Short mmCIF file of C-alpha atoms in Angstrom, two decimals:
data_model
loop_
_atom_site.label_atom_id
_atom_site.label_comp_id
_atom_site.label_asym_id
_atom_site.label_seq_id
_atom_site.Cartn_x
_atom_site.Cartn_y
_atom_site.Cartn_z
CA UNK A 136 -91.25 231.98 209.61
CA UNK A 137 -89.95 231.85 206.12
CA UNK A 138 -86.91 233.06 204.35
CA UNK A 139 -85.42 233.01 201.38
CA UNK A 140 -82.74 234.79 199.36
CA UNK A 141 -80.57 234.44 196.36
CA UNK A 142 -76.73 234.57 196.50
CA UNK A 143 -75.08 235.49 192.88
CA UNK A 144 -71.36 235.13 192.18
CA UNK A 145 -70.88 235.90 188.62
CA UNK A 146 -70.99 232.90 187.28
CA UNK A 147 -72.88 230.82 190.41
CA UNK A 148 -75.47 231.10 192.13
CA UNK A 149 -77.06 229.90 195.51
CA UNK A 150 -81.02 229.86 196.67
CA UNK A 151 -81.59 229.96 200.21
CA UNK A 152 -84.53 229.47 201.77
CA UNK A 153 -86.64 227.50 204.75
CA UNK A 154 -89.32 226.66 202.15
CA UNK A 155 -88.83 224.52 199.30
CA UNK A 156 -91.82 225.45 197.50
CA UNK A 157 -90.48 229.18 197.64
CA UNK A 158 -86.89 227.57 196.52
CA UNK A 159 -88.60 225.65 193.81
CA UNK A 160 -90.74 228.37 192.60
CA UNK A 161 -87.65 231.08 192.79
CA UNK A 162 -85.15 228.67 190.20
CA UNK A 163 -88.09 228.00 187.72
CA UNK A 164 -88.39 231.38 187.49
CA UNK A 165 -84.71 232.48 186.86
CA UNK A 166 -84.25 229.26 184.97
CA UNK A 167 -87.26 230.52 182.52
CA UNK A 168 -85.26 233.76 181.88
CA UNK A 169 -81.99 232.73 182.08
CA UNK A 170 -79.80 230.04 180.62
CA UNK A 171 -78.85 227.90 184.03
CA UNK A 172 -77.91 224.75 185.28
CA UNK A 173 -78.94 223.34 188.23
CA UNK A 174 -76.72 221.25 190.27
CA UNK A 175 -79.50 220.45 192.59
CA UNK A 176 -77.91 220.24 196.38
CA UNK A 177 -74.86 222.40 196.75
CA UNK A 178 -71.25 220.90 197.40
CA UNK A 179 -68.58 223.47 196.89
CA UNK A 180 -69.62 227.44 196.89
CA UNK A 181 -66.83 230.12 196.33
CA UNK A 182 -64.03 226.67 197.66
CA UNK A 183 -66.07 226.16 200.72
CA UNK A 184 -66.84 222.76 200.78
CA UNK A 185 -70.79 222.21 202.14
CA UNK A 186 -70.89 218.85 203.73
CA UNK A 187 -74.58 217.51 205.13
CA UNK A 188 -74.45 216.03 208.81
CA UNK A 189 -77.37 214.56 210.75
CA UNK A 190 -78.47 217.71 212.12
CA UNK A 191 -77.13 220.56 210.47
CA UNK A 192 -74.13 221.80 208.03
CA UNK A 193 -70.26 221.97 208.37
CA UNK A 194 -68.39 224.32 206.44
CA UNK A 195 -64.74 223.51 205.60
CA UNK A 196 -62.10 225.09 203.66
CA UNK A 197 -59.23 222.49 204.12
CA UNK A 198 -57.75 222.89 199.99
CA UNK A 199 -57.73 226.76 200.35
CA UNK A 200 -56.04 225.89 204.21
CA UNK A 201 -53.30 223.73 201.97
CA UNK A 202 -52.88 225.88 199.40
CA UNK A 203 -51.85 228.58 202.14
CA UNK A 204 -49.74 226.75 204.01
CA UNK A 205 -47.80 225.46 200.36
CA UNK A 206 -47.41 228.95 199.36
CA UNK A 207 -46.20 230.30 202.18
CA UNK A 208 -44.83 227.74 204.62
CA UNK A 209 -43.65 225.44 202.42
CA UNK A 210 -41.51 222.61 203.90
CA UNK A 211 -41.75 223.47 207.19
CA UNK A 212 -44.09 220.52 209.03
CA UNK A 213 -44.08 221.86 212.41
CA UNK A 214 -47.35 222.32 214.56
CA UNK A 215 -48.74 225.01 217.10
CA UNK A 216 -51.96 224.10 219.38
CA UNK A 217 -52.61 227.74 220.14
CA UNK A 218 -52.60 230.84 217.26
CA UNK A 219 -50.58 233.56 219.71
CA UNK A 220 -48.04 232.77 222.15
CA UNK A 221 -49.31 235.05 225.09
CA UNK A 222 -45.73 235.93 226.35
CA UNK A 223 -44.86 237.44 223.40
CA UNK A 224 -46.15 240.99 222.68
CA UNK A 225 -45.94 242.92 219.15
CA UNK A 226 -44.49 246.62 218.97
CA UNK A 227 -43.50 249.07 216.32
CA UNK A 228 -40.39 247.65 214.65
CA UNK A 229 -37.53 250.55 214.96
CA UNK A 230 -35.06 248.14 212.11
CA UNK A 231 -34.93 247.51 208.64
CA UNK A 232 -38.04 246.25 207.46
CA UNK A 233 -38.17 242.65 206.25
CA UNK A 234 -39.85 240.96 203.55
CA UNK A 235 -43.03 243.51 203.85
CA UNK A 236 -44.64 242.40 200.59
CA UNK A 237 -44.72 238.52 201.20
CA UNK A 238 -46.32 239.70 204.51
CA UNK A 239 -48.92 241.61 203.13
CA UNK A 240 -49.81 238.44 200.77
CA UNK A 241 -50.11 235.85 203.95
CA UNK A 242 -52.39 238.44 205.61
CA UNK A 243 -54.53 239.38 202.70
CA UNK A 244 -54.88 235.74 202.04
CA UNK A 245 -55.85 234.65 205.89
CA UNK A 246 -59.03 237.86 205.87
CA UNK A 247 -60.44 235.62 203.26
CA UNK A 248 -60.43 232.61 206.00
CA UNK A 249 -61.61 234.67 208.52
CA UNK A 250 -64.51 235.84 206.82
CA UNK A 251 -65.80 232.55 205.65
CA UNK A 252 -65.00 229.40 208.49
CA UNK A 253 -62.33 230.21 210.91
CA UNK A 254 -63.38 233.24 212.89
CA UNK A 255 -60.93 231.77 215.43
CA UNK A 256 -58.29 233.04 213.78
CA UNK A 257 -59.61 237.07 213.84
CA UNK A 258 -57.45 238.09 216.28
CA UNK A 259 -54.31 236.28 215.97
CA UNK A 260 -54.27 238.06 212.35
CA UNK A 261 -55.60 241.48 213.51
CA UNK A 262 -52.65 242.16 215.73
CA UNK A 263 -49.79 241.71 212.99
CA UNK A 264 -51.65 243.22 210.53
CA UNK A 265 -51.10 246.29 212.25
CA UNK A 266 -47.47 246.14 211.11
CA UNK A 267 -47.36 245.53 207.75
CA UNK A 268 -45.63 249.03 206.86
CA UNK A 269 -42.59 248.05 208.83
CA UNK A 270 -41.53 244.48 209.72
CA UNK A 271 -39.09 242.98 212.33
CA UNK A 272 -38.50 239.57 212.76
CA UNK A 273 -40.29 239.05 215.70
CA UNK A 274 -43.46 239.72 213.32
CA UNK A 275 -42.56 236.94 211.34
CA UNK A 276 -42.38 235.10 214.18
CA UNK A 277 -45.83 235.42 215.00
CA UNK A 278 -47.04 234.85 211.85
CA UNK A 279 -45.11 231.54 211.34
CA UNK A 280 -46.89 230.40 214.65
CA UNK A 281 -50.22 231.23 213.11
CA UNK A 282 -49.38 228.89 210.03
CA UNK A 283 -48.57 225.89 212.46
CA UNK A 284 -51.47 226.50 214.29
CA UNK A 285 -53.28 226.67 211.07
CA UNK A 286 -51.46 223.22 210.20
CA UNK A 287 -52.67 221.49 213.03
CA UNK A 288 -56.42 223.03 212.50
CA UNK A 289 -56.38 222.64 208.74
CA UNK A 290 -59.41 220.16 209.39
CA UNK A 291 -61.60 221.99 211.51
CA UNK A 292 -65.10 223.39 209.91
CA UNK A 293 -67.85 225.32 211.38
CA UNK A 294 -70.67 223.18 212.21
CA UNK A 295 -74.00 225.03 212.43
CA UNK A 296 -76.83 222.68 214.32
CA UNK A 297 -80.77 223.38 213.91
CA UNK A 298 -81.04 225.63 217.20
CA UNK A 299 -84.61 227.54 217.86
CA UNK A 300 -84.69 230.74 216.41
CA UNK A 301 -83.22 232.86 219.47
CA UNK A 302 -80.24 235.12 219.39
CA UNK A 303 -77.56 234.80 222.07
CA UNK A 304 -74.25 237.10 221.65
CA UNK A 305 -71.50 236.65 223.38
CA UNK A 306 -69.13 240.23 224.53
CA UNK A 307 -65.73 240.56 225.66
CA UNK A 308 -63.32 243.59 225.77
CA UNK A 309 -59.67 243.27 226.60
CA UNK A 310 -58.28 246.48 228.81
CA UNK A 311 -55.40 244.05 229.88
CA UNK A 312 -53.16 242.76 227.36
CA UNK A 313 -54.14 246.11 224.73
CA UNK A 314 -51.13 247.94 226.73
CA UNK A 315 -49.83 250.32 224.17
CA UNK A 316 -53.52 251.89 223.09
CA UNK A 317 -55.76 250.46 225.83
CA UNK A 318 -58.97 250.24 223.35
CA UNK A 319 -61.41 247.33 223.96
CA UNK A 320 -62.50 244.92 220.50
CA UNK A 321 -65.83 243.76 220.65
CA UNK A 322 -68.78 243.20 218.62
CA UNK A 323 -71.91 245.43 217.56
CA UNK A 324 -75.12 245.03 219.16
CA UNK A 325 -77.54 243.28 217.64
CA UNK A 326 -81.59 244.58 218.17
CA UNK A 327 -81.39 247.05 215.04
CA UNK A 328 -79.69 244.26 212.78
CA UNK A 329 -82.87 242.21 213.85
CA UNK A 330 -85.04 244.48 213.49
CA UNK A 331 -84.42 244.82 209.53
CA UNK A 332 -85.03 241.42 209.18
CA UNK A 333 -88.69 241.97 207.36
CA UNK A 334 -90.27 238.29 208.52
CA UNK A 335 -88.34 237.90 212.05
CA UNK A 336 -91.37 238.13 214.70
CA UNK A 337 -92.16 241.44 216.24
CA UNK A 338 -91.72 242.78 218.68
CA UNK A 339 -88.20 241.47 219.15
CA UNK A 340 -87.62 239.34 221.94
CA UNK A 341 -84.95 240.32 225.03
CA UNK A 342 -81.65 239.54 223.38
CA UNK A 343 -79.00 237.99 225.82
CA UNK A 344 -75.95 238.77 225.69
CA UNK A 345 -73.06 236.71 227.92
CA UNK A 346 -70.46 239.30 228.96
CA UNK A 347 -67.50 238.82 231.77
CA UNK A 348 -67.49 243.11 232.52
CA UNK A 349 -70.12 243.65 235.31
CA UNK A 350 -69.36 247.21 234.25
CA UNK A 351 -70.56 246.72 231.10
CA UNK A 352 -73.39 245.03 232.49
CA UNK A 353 -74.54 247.73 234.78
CA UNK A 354 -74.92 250.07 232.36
CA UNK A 355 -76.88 248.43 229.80
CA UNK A 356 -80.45 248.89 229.55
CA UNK A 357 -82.08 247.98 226.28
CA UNK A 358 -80.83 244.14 226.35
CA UNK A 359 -80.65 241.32 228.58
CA UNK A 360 -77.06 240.98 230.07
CA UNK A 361 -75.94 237.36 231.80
CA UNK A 362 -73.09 237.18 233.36
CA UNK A 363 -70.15 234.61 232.17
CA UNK A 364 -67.21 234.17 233.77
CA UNK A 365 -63.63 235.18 231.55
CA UNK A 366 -62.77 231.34 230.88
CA UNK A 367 -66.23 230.70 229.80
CA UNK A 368 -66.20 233.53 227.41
CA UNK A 369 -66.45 232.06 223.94
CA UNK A 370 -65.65 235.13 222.19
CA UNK A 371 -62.32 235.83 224.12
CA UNK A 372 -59.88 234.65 221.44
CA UNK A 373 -61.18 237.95 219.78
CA UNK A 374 -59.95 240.11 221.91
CA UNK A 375 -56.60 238.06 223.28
CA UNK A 376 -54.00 235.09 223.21
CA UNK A 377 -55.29 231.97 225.16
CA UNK A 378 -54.01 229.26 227.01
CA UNK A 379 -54.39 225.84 225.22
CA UNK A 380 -57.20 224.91 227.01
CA UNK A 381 -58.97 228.29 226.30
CA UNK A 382 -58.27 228.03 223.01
CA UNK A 383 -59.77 224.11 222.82
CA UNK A 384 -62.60 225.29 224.55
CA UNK A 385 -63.53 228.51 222.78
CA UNK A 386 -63.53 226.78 219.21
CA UNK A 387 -66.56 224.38 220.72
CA UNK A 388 -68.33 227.16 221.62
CA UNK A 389 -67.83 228.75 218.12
CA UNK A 390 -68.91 225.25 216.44
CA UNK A 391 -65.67 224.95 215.46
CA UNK A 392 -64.03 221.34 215.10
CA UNK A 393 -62.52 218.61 213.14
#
């Protein structure tokens, strides 16, 4: 199977491919039409750092991590091993709000986090950001935790490792600790997002999917379901706070480490 595509950011650019023919062929071309550069092996795309291990890639965004926590937490050198302290639960403030716009600004800069390396973090971020029209302190509260624990992770990257081309998914839903609107957050299935892919082999294979809801699992038909248990569940710091030794080992599972 080969791929390739082409990743523009107004000023930079960023061929991907499995061939290197095809990535050869595809910057002669643009480099006969256009006036480019090349800066042969990339190192830093969009301030995520690109660093080259044995067997795969790491992605790290440790200056954008500092340049959070100077903004915004500025002198304060404390630590948190876990983003959400479970015993604490968010509600509607019914006070004066505080500080709503500086809020807004740690949240709007943490999505771009999320998006890129530290899915970890989705979340812990989620839940307060359902609260940025009214603020009590106990919202700041939680979002000073997430900045420690963002402290003490400011290292971690997302390592991606040359796996065979076979799609696992992991599912969780959280009817538990969602007490005021009971809805579930999980993820979308994945056999139509596949199927788009014009050079993935067809027919598509069975995709498995590890989910802790034998519910769930009963009434699924079109997939391949596997049972995991709830502590096994890499995906359940999507849907909840962890323990610290949930939270440890739910960032392995995600590739996620120092």
């Amino acid at each position: 199977m080969v791929m390739s595509s082409c990743v523009y950011y107004v000023d930079n650019m960023l061929i991907i491919g499995s061939d290197d023919k095809m990535i050869r062929a595809t910057n002669d071309m643009l480099t006969s039409k256009f006036d480019l550069k090349d800066m042969d092996l990339s190192d830093v795309i969009l301030g995520i750092k690109i660093t080259r291990i044995q067997n795969g890639l790491v992605l790290t965004q440790i200056p954008y991590v500092d340049k959070i926590l100077e903004k915004f937490n500025q002198g304060d050198t404390s630590m948190a091993r876990t983003p959400i302290d479970i015993s604490q639960h968010l509600s509607k403030n019914s006070g004066d709000n505080v500080a709503q716009v500086e809020y807004s600004r740690i949240i709007g800069s943490l999505m771009y986090l999320i998006s890129c390396t530290r899915h970890d973090l989705a979340y812990a971020i989620s839940r307060p950001s359902r609260y940025t029209s009214n603020l009590s302190v106990e919202h700041w509260k939680r979002i000073t935790k997430l900045l420690r624990y963002l402290r003490y992770t400011r290292e971690y990257g997302l390592h991606y490792v040359r796996y065979p081309a076979v799609i696992e998914r992991c599912s969780d839903a959280n009817w538990i600790s969602d007490i005021k609107d009971s809805r579930s957050t999980s993820g979308y299935w994945l056999r139509q997002f596949v199927d788009d892919i014009l050079k993935w082999p067809k027919p598509v294979t069975v995709i498995c999917i590890h989910c802790d809801s034998q519910s769930a699992i009963d009434r699924a038909q079109i997939i391949s379901i596997d049972y995991v248990k709830s502590n096994h569940n890499i995906v359940d710091p999507l849907t909840k706070g962890l323990r610290r030794d949930l939270v440890y080992k739910s960032l392995r599972g995600m590739g996620l480490k120092p």
